[in-house]
Coordinates of N, CA and C and ligand atoms in Angstrom, one line a residue:
M1 N 93.9 189.0 68.8 CA 92.6 189.7 67.9 C 91.5 189.2 67.8
Q2 N 90.6 190.1 68.3 CA 89.4 189.3 68.1 C 88.5 189.5 66.5
N3 N 87.7 188.7 66.2 CA 87.1 189.0 65.1 C 85.8 189.1 65.2
N4 N 85.8 190.6 65.2 CA 84.3 191.4 65.4 C 83.7 191.9 64.3
A5 N 84.1 191.2 63.1 CA 83.5 191.6 61.6 C 82.1 191.8 61.5
T6 N 81.4 190.9 62.3 CA 80.0 190.5 62.0 C 79.4 191.3 63.4
M7 N 79.7 191.2 64.3 CA 78.7 191.8 65.4 C 79.0 193.3 65.9
L8 N 80.1 193.5 65.9 CA 80.9 194.6 66.6 C 81.2 195.6 65.4
P9 N 81.1 197.0 65.3 CA 81.5 197.9 64.3 C 83.0 197.5 64.3
T10 N 83.3 197.2 63.0 CA 84.5 197.6 62.1 C 85.5 198.8 62.4
T11 N 86.9 198.5 62.9 CA 87.6 199.6 63.3 C 88.6 199.8 62.5
I12 N 88.6 201.0 61.8 CA 89.9 201.2 61.0 C 90.9 202.4 61.7
L13 N 92.1 202.1 61.5 CA 93.1 202.9 62.0 C 93.9 203.6 60.9
I14 N 93.5 205.1 60.6 CA 94.0 205.8 59.8 C 95.5 206.3 60.2
V15 N 96.4 206.0 59.7 CA 97.7 206.7 60.0 C 97.9 207.6 58.5
E16 N 98.0 209.0 58.5 CA 98.4 209.9 57.6 C 98.7 211.1 58.1
D17 N 99.9 211.9 57.9 CA 100.3 213.0 58.1 C 99.7 214.3 57.4
E18 N 99.1 214.1 56.0 CA 98.6 215.1 55.6 C 97.0 215.1 55.9
T19 N 96.8 216.6 56.8 CA 95.3 216.3 57.3 C 94.4 216.3 56.5
S20 N 94.5 216.9 55.3 CA 93.3 217.2 54.2 C 92.7 216.0 53.9
L21 N 94.0 214.8 53.5 CA 93.9 213.6 53.2 C 93.2 212.6 53.9
L22 N 93.9 212.8 55.4 CA 93.3 212.1 56.4 C 91.6 212.3 56.8
T23 N 91.5 213.7 56.6 CA 90.1 214.0 57.1 C 89.0 213.2 55.9
T24 N 89.8 213.5 54.4 CA 88.7 212.6 53.4 C 88.5 211.5 53.5
I25 N 89.7 210.4 53.8 CA 89.7 209.1 53.9 C 88.7 209.1 55.4
A26 N 88.9 209.6 56.5 CA 87.7 209.1 57.6 C 86.5 209.5 57.2
Y27 N 86.5 210.6 56.6 CA 85.0 210.9 55.9 C 84.1 209.7 55.4
N28 N 85.2 209.2 54.2 CA 84.8 208.1 53.4 C 84.5 206.8 54.0
L29 N 85.3 206.6 54.8 CA 85.1 204.9 55.6 C 84.0 205.5 56.8
R30 N 84.4 206.4 57.6 CA 82.8 206.4 58.4 C 81.6 206.5 57.2
R31 N 81.7 206.9 56.3 CA 80.0 206.9 55.4 C 79.8 205.5 55.0
E32 N 80.9 204.4 55.0 CA 80.8 203.0 55.0 C 80.4 202.2 56.1
G33 N 80.3 203.0 57.2 CA 80.0 202.5 58.3 C 81.1 202.2 59.2
Y34 N 82.3 202.2 58.8 CA 83.1 201.9 59.8 C 83.6 203.0 60.8
Q35 N 84.0 202.5 61.8 CA 84.4 203.2 63.3 C 86.3 203.8 62.6
V36 N 86.1 204.6 62.9 CA 87.6 205.0 62.4 C 88.3 206.1 63.6
Q37 N 89.7 205.6 63.4 CA 90.9 206.4 64.7 C 91.4 206.6 63.6
T38 N 92.2 207.9 64.2 CA 93.7 208.6 63.2 C 94.8 208.7 64.2
A39 N 95.7 208.6 63.4 CA 96.9 208.9 64.0 C 97.7 209.9 62.7
T40 N 98.6 210.9 63.0 CA 99.2 211.4 62.3 C 100.8 211.3 62.3
D41 N 101.6 210.7 63.2 CA 102.7 210.3 63.1 C 102.6 208.6 63.6
G42 N 104.2 208.4 63.4 CA 104.8 206.7 63.8 C 104.3 206.6 65.3
E43 N 104.7 207.3 65.9 CA 104.8 207.0 67.3 C 102.9 207.0 68.0
Q44 N 102.3 208.0 67.4 CA 100.7 207.8 67.7 C 100.2 206.4 67.1
A45 N 100.7 206.0 65.6 CA 100.0 205.0 65.0 C 100.3 203.8 66.2
L46 N 101.5 203.5 66.6 CA 102.0 202.7 67.3 C 101.0 202.6 68.8
A47 N 100.7 203.8 69.4 CA 100.0 204.2 70.8 C 98.5 203.4 70.2
A48 N 98.2 204.3 69.3 CA 96.7 203.7 69.0 C 96.3 202.3 68.6
A49 N 97.6 201.4 67.7 CA 97.1 200.3 67.4 C 96.9 199.5 68.6
R50 N 97.8 199.7 69.7 CA 97.5 198.9 71.0 C 96.7 199.4 71.7
Q51 N 96.3 200.8 71.5 CA 95.0 200.9 72.4 C 93.7 200.4 71.8
Y52 N 93.6 200.6 70.6 CA 92.1 200.3 69.8 C 91.7 199.3 69.4
R53 N 92.9 198.4 68.9 CA 93.3 197.0 68.4 C 92.2 196.9 67.3
P54 N 92.7 197.5 66.3 CA 91.4 197.7 64.9 C 92.1 196.4 64.3
D55 N 90.6 196.6 63.1 CA 90.4 195.4 62.4 C 91.5 195.4 61.1
L56 N 91.7 196.8 61.1 CA 92.6 196.9 59.6 C 93.5 198.4 60.1
I57 N 94.6 198.4 59.1 CA 95.2 199.6 59.5 C 95.6 200.2 58.4
L58 N 95.6 201.5 57.8 CA 95.9 201.7 56.5 C 97.1 202.7 56.8
L59 N 98.1 202.6 56.4 CA 99.4 203.1 57.1 C 100.3 203.8 56.4
D60 N 100.5 205.0 55.9 CA 101.2 206.1 55.1 C 102.8 205.8 55.6
I61 N 103.4 205.8 54.3 CA 104.8 205.6 54.6 C 105.9 206.6 55.1
M62 N 105.9 207.7 54.6 CA 106.3 208.7 54.9 C 105.5 209.6 55.9
L63 N 106.2 209.2 57.4 CA 105.8 209.9 58.3 C 106.5 210.7 59.5
P64 N 106.1 211.6 60.2 CA 106.9 212.0 60.9 C 107.6 211.0 62.2
K65 N 108.6 211.4 62.9 CA 109.1 210.6 63.6 C 109.0 209.4 63.5
V66 N 108.4 208.4 63.4 CA 108.7 206.8 63.1 C 107.9 206.6 61.5
D67 N 108.8 206.1 60.8 CA 108.5 205.9 59.8 C 107.3 204.9 59.2
G68 N 106.4 204.8 58.2 CA 105.7 203.8 58.3 C 106.0 202.3 58.0
F69 N 107.2 202.1 57.1 CA 108.1 200.7 57.5 C 108.2 200.4 58.8
E70 N 108.8 201.3 59.6 CA 109.2 200.9 60.9 C 107.8 200.8 61.5
V71 N 106.9 201.2 61.7 CA 105.7 201.1 62.5 C 105.1 199.5 61.9
C72 N 105.1 199.4 60.8 CA 104.5 197.9 60.0 C 105.3 196.9 61.1
R73 N 106.8 197.0 60.8 CA 107.7 196.0 61.5 C 107.2 195.7 63.1
Q74 N 107.2 196.8 63.6 CA 106.7 196.9 64.9 C 105.7 195.9 65.3
L75 N 104.5 196.5 64.5 CA 103.3 195.9 64.8 C 103.0 194.2 64.6
R76 N 103.9 193.9 63.5 CA 103.7 192.6 62.8 C 104.2 191.9 64.0
R77 N 105.3 192.3 65.0 CA 106.0 191.5 66.2 C 104.7 191.1 67.1
E78 N 103.6 192.1 67.0 CA 102.8 191.8 68.0 C 101.6 191.6 67.5
S79 N 101.3 191.7 66.2 CA 99.6 191.1 65.6 C 99.7 190.9 64.2
T80 N 98.3 190.3 63.9 CA 98.3 189.7 62.6 C 97.2 190.9 62.0
V81 N 96.9 192.0 62.6 CA 96.5 193.0 61.9 C 96.5 193.4 60.3
P82 N 95.5 193.3 59.4 CA 95.5 193.6 58.1 C 96.2 195.0 58.2
I83 N 97.2 194.9 57.2 CA 98.0 196.7 57.0 C 97.9 196.7 55.8
I84 N 97.4 197.9 55.3 CA 97.8 198.4 54.0 C 98.5 199.4 53.9
V85 N 99.6 199.5 53.0 CA 100.4 200.7 53.2 C 100.0 201.7 52.0
V86 N 100.6 203.1 52.5 CA 100.1 203.8 50.9 C 101.6 204.7 51.1
T87 N 101.8 204.6 49.5 CA 103.5 204.9 49.5 C 103.1 206.0 48.2
A88 N 103.9 206.9 48.2 CA 103.8 208.0 47.4 C 105.1 208.0 46.3
R89 N 106.3 207.6 46.7 CA 107.4 207.7 46.2 C 107.5 206.4 45.1
S90 N 107.8 206.6 44.0 CA 108.2 205.0 43.1 C 108.8 204.6 43.9
E91 N 110.2 205.0 44.2 CA 111.2 204.1 44.8 C 110.9 203.4 46.0
E92 N 109.6 203.7 47.0 CA 109.5 203.0 48.1 C 108.8 201.6 47.4
I93 N 107.9 201.8 46.4 CA 107.5 200.7 46.0 C 108.1 199.2 45.6
D94 N 109.1 199.3 45.5 CA 109.7 198.0 45.2 C 109.9 197.3 46.9
R95 N 110.1 198.1 47.6 CA 110.0 197.7 49.0 C 108.5 197.6 49.5
V96 N 108.1 198.4 49.1 CA 106.6 197.8 49.6 C 105.9 196.6 48.9
V97 N 106.0 196.5 47.9 CA 105.5 195.3 46.7 C 106.4 193.9 47.5
G98 N 107.8 194.3 47.7 CA 108.5 192.6 48.2 C 107.9 192.7 49.9
L99 N 107.2 193.8 50.4 CA 106.5 193.3 51.7 C 107.1 192.4 52.6
E100 N 108.6 193.4 52.4 CA 109.9 192.7 53.6 C 109.2 193.3 54.9
I101 N 108.1 194.3 54.8 CA 108.0 194.7 56.4 C 106.8 193.9 56.9
G102 N 106.4 193.3 55.7 CA 105.1 192.0 56.6 C 103.7 193.0 56.4
A103 N 103.4 193.9 55.2 CA 102.1 194.5 55.0 C 101.4 193.4 54.1
D104 N 100.3 193.7 54.4 CA 99.3 192.7 53.7 C 99.0 193.1 51.7
D105 N 99.1 194.5 52.0 CA 98.8 195.1 50.5 C 99.1 196.5 50.4
Y106 N 99.2 196.9 49.3 CA 99.7 198.5 49.3 C 98.5 199.3 48.3
L107 N 98.5 200.7 48.4 CA 98.0 201.7 47.7 C 99.2 202.2 47.3
T108 N 99.3 203.0 46.2 CA 100.0 204.2 45.4 C 99.1 205.8 45.7
K109 N 100.0 206.6 45.9 CA 99.1 207.7 46.0 C 99.5 208.3 44.6
P110 N 98.4 209.3 43.8 CA 97.3 209.2 44.3 C 96.3 208.0 44.0
F111 N 95.2 207.7 44.8 CA 94.3 206.6 44.8 C 93.0 207.3 44.7
S112 N 92.0 206.9 44.1 CA 90.4 207.5 44.6 C 89.9 206.8 45.6
M113 N 88.9 207.2 46.2 CA 88.4 206.9 47.7 C 87.8 205.3 47.4
R114 N 87.2 205.5 46.2 CA 86.5 204.1 45.5 C 87.5 203.0 45.8
E115 N 88.7 203.2 44.9 CA 89.6 202.6 45.0 C 90.0 202.0 46.4
L116 N 90.2 202.6 47.3 CA 90.4 202.4 48.4 C 89.5 201.6 49.4
I117 N 88.1 202.1 49.1 CA 87.2 201.2 50.0 C 87.0 200.2 49.2
A118 N 87.2 199.9 48.1 CA 87.2 198.4 47.4 C 88.3 197.7 47.8
R119 N 89.5 198.2 48.3 CA 90.5 197.4 48.9 C 90.5 196.8 50.2
V120 N 90.2 198.2 50.9 CA 89.6 197.8 52.3 C 88.7 196.7 52.7
K121 N 87.5 196.9 51.9 CA 86.3 195.9 51.9 C 87.1 194.2 51.6
A122 N 87.6 194.4 50.4 CA 88.3 192.8 50.0 C 89.4 192.8 51.2
M123 N 90.0 193.0 51.8 CA 90.9 192.9 52.7 C 90.2 192.1 54.1
L124 N 88.9 192.9 54.5 CA 88.4 192.5 55.7 C 87.4 191.4 55.1
R125 N 87.3 191.2 54.0 CA 86.6 190.0 53.5 C 87.3 188.6 53.5
R126 N 88.7 188.9 52.9 CA 89.8 187.8 53.2 C 89.7 187.5 54.6
R127 N 90.2 188.4 55.1 CA 90.0 188.2 56.8 C 89.2 187.7 57.6
A128 N 88.0 187.8 57.2 CA 86.7 187.2 57.8 C 86.6 185.6 57.5
L129 N 86.9 185.4 56.2 CA 86.9 184.3 55.4 C 88.0 183.4 56.4
L130 N 89.3 184.1 56.1 CA 90.1 183.4 56.9 C 90.0 182.8 58.1
L131 N 89.5 183.7 59.3 CA 88.9 183.5 60.5 C 88.2 182.3 60.8
Q132 N 87.1 182.3 59.7 CA 86.1 181.4 59.8 C 86.8 179.9 59.1
E133 N 87.6 179.9 58.4 CA 88.1 178.7 58.1 C 89.1 178.3 59.3
V134 N 89.7 179.1 59.7 CA 90.4 178.4 60.8 C 89.8 178.1 62.1
S135 N 88.7 178.9 62.1 CA 87.8 178.3 63.5 C 86.9 177.2 63.0
A136 N 86.7 176.8 61.7 CA 86.0 175.7 61.4 C 86.9 174.5 61.2
A137 N 88.3 174.7 60.9 CA 89.2 173.6 61.0 C 89.4 173.3 62.3
A138 N 89.7 174.0 63.3 CA 89.6 173.9 64.5 C 88.7 172.6 64.9
P139 N 89.0 172.1 66.1 CA 90.1 171.7 66.7 C 90.9 170.5 65.5
D140 N 90.0 170.1 64.7 CA 90.8 168.8 63.7 C 91.7 169.6 63.1
T141 N 92.9 170.1 63.0 CA 93.8 170.6 62.0 C 93.7 170.2 60.9
E142 N 93.6 171.0 59.8 CA 94.1 170.6 58.3 C 95.4 170.4 58.1
R143 N 96.0 169.1 57.7 CA 97.3 169.0 57.1 C 97.4 168.8 55.5
L144 N 98.7 170.0 55.1 CA 98.7 169.5 53.7 C 100.0 169.0 53.6
R145 N 100.1 168.1 52.6 CA 101.5 167.6 52.5 C 101.7 167.4 51.4
A146 N 103.3 167.8 50.9 CA 104.0 167.8 49.6 C 105.3 167.5 49.6
G147 N 105.4 166.3 49.6 CA 107.1 165.8 49.5 C 107.3 165.7 51.0
D148 N 108.6 167.0 51.1 CA 108.9 166.8 52.5 C 108.5 168.1 52.9
L149 N 107.4 168.1 52.7 CA 106.4 169.8 52.9 C 105.5 169.7 53.5
E150 N 105.2 170.4 54.8 CA 104.1 170.0 55.5 C 103.4 171.2 55.9
I151 N 102.2 171.8 55.7 CA 101.0 172.6 56.0 C 100.4 172.7 57.2
D152 N 100.6 173.2 58.2 CA 99.4 173.1 59.1 C 98.8 174.2 59.2
V153 N 97.5 174.1 58.5 CA 96.8 175.3 58.1 C 96.4 176.1 59.3
A154 N 95.5 175.4 59.9 CA 94.9 176.1 61.3 C 96.3 176.9 62.2
A155 N 97.0 176.6 62.1 CA 98.2 177.0 62.9 C 99.2 178.0 62.1
H156 N 99.3 178.3 60.9 CA 100.0 178.7 60.2 C 101.3 178.4 60.3
R157 N 101.4 177.2 59.9 CA 103.0 176.8 59.9 C 103.5 175.9 59.1
V158 N 104.5 176.3 58.9 CA 105.0 175.3 57.6 C 106.5 174.7 57.8
T159 N 106.5 173.5 57.6 CA 107.6 172.6 57.8 C 108.3 172.3 56.6
R160 N 109.2 171.9 56.6 CA 110.3 171.6 55.4 C 111.5 170.5 56.2
A161 N 111.0 169.2 56.0 CA 111.9 168.1 56.3 C 111.6 168.2 57.6
G162 N 110.6 168.8 58.2 CA 110.6 168.9 60.0 C 111.4 170.1 60.2
A163 N 112.1 170.4 59.7 CA 112.2 172.0 60.1 C 111.3 173.3 59.5
E164 N 110.8 174.3 60.8 CA 110.3 175.2 60.6 C 110.5 175.9 59.4
V165 N 109.9 176.6 58.3 CA 110.1 177.3 57.6 C 109.3 178.9 57.9
A166 N 109.8 179.9 58.2 CA 109.1 181.4 58.5 C 108.7 182.0 57.1
L167 N 107.6 182.1 56.9 CA 106.9 182.5 55.8 C 106.0 184.2 56.0
K168 N 105.9 185.0 55.6 CA 105.0 186.0 55.5 C 103.8 185.5 55.3
P169 N 102.8 186.6 56.1 CA 101.5 186.0 55.6 C 100.9 185.7 54.6
K170 N 101.1 186.6 53.6 CA 100.9 186.3 52.6 C 101.6 185.2 51.7
E171 N 102.7 184.8 51.9 CA 103.3 183.8 51.1 C 102.7 182.6 51.8
F172 N 102.0 182.6 53.1 CA 101.6 181.3 53.6 C 100.1 181.2 52.7
E173 N 99.7 182.2 52.3 CA 98.1 181.8 52.0 C 98.5 181.6 50.3
L174 N 99.2 182.0 49.7 CA 99.8 182.1 48.5 C 100.2 180.1 48.4
L175 N 101.0 179.8 49.1 CA 101.3 178.5 49.3 C 100.3 177.6 49.6
T176 N 99.5 177.9 50.4 CA 98.2 176.6 50.6 C 97.4 176.9 49.6
F177 N 97.2 178.0 49.1 CA 96.2 178.0 47.8 C 97.1 176.9 46.6
L178 N 98.0 177.1 46.6 CA 98.7 176.3 45.5 C 98.8 174.8 45.7
V179 N 99.0 174.7 47.1 CA 99.2 173.1 47.2 C 97.9 172.7 46.9
R180 N 96.7 173.3 47.5 CA 95.4 172.7 47.5 C 94.9 172.2 46.3
N181 N 95.4 173.2 45.3 CA 95.2 173.3 43.8 C 96.2 172.5 43.0
R182 N 96.9 171.7 43.7 CA 98.5 171.3 43.1 C 98.1 170.8 41.7
G183 N 98.7 171.3 40.8 CA 98.6 170.4 39.1 C 98.0 171.5 38.6
H184 N 97.2 172.3 38.9 CA 96.4 173.7 38.1 C 97.4 174.8 37.9
I185 N 97.2 175.1 37.0 CA 97.9 176.5 36.4 C 97.0 177.6 37.0
F186 N 97.7 178.7 37.3 CA 96.9 179.6 37.6 C 97.7 181.0 37.1
S187 N 96.9 181.7 36.7 CA 97.8 182.8 36.0 C 97.7 184.4 37.5
A188 N 98.9 185.0 37.1 CA 99.0 186.1 38.3 C 97.4 186.4 38.1
E189 N 97.0 186.8 37.5 CA 95.5 187.8 37.6 C 94.6 186.9 38.6
Q190 N 94.6 185.4 38.1 CA 93.9 184.8 39.0 C 94.3 184.6 40.5
L191 N 95.8 184.7 40.6 CA 96.1 184.8 42.1 C 95.8 186.1 42.7
I192 N 96.2 186.8 42.2 CA 95.6 188.2 42.7 C 93.9 188.2 43.4
E193 N 93.3 187.7 42.3 CA 91.9 187.7 42.8 C 91.8 186.5 43.9
R194 N 92.1 185.1 43.6 CA 92.1 184.4 44.7 C 92.6 184.7 45.9
V195 N 94.0 185.1 45.8 CA 94.4 185.1 47.1 C 94.6 186.4 47.6
W196 N 94.5 187.5 47.2 CA 94.4 188.8 47.3 C 93.0 189.1 47.8
G197 N 92.4 188.7 46.8 CA 90.8 188.9 47.1 C 90.2 190.5 46.3
Y198 N 91.3 191.0 45.5 CA 90.8 192.0 44.6 C 90.7 191.7 43.4
A199 N 90.3 192.6 42.4 CA 90.4 192.5 41.1 C 91.6 192.8 40.7
Y200 N 91.9 192.4 39.4 CA 93.1 192.5 38.7 C 93.2 194.0 38.3
T201 N 94.3 194.7 38.6 CA 94.5 195.9 38.3 C 95.6 196.1 37.4
G202 N 96.5 195.2 37.0 CA 97.1 195.4 36.1 C 98.8 195.4 36.5
D203 N 98.7 195.0 37.8 CA 100.2 195.0 38.5 C 100.1 193.4 38.9
T204 N 101.0 192.8 38.4 CA 101.5 191.2 38.8 C 102.8 191.5 39.9
R205 N 103.3 192.8 39.6 CA 104.6 192.4 41.0 C 104.7 191.9 42.0
T206 N 103.4 191.9 42.6 CA 103.1 191.3 44.0 C 103.0 189.7 44.0
V207 N 102.6 189.3 43.1 CA 102.4 188.2 42.8 C 103.7 187.4 42.8
A208 N 104.6 187.8 41.4 CA 106.1 187.5 41.4 C 106.7 188.0 42.6
V209 N 106.8 188.7 43.3 CA 107.8 188.9 44.3 C 107.4 187.7 45.4
H210 N 106.2 187.7 45.5 CA 105.6 186.2 46.8 C 106.1 184.9 46.2
I211 N 106.1 184.9 44.8 CA 106.7 183.6 44.0 C 108.1 183.2 44.5
R212 N 108.9 184.4 44.7 CA 110.2 184.3 44.4 C 110.5 184.1 45.7
G213 N 109.9 184.8 46.8 CA 110.2 184.3 48.2 C 109.7 182.8 48.3
L214 N 108.6 182.6 47.8 CA 108.7 180.9 48.2 C 109.8 180.3 47.9
R215 N 109.8 180.5 46.7 CA 110.9 179.7 45.9 C 112.3 179.8 46.9
E216 N 112.5 181.0 47.3 CA 114.0 180.8 48.2 C 113.9 180.2 49.4
K217 N 112.4 179.9 50.0 CA 112.3 179.5 51.1 C 112.3 177.9 50.8
L218 N 111.9 177.6 49.9 CA 110.9 176.4 49.6 C 111.5 175.4 48.5
E219 N 112.5 176.0 47.8 CA 113.2 175.3 46.8 C 114.5 174.9 47.0
H220 N 115.1 173.5 46.5 CA 116.4 173.6 46.6 C 117.1 174.5 45.9
D221 N 117.0 174.5 44.6 CA 117.5 175.5 43.8 C 116.6 176.6 43.3
P222 N 116.3 177.8 43.7 CA 115.5 178.5 43.7 C 115.6 179.4 42.2
S223 N 116.6 179.1 41.2 CA 116.8 179.5 40.1 C 116.1 178.3 39.2
R224 N 116.5 177.2 39.8 CA 115.5 175.7 38.8 C 114.3 175.1 39.6
P225 N 113.2 176.1 40.0 CA 112.2 175.4 40.8 C 111.7 174.1 40.3
A226 N 111.3 173.4 41.6 CA 110.8 172.1 41.1 C 109.8 171.7 41.9
R227 N 109.4 172.8 42.6 CA 108.0 172.7 43.4 C 107.0 173.8 42.7
I228 N 107.1 174.7 42.8 CA 106.5 175.8 42.1 C 107.0 176.5 40.7
E229 N 106.3 175.9 39.5 CA 106.8 176.0 38.1 C 106.3 177.1 37.3
T230 N 107.0 177.8 37.1 CA 106.4 179.1 35.7 C 106.3 178.3 34.7
I231 N 104.8 178.6 34.1 CA 104.5 178.2 32.7 C 104.8 179.7 31.9
R232 N 105.5 179.8 30.9 CA 106.0 181.1 30.2 C 104.3 181.5 29.8
G233 N 104.3 182.7 29.8 CA 103.1 183.3 29.3 C 101.7 183.2 29.8
V234 N 101.8 182.0 30.9 CA 100.2 181.4 31.3 C 100.4 181.5 32.8
G235 N 101.3 181.2 33.6 CA 101.0 181.3 34.8 C 102.0 180.3 36.0
Y236 N 101.3 180.1 37.0 CA 102.1 179.1 37.9 C 101.3 177.9 38.3
R237 N 102.2 177.1 38.8 CA 101.7 175.9 39.2 C 102.4 175.2 40.1
F238 N 101.6 174.3 41.2 CA 102.5 173.6 42.1 C 102.6 172.4 41.9
V239 N 103.9 171.8 41.9 CA 103.5 170.5 41.2 C 104.7 169.5 42.2
G240 N 105.4 170.1 43.1 CA 106.4 169.4 44.4 C 105.9 168.5 45.4
Ligands
CA1 CA1 102.9 211.4 54.5

């Protein structure tokens, strides 16, 4: 995927089957200067993502034909495009927050256009920074080490005792941030701002879920973490 955030118009693919909402979102994003493509079911979404190679996808979960969970899973196999999933039902939220489907962020319906635009901008900004860091780091790749853990930052690759650990994109960013700042304690609010790139809105489940995911993959005993510590009532810190 090309980083065309600076030179070419940024393209956002909106996947939404409620046409009035789709129209409103498209109108507001166009007004912000984004190029907009739309899809109203899961099959169209996959086809449009492959055809237009958007810079960001806004993906509704409840969709005709192929649902948003499956669209997200399929897209993740072929691209790292930022995906913000849109969910309406509270029972979906835990699955979405767990981001087991590989989404980068989520919004719950109903949401304001202001909130939507703030999230989109934050995500695109993070993405641009990340790509800058990656291109600045290449060809001499940055490697972080902590015990038997090694992080190849440019390659987005983590190994533990030489064996590759499969991390989700946000788990990787969170781990890299914590290891770079090892020893420092960060609250969930600070992690949301620094790693997810948007202002804290009162929901720390995303952070907790990602910390748990990292512990399951990186800790000898995830119930007694020795690498990523929880400081009760304060936050988290990487020590291992
Ligand atoms: Ca829907």
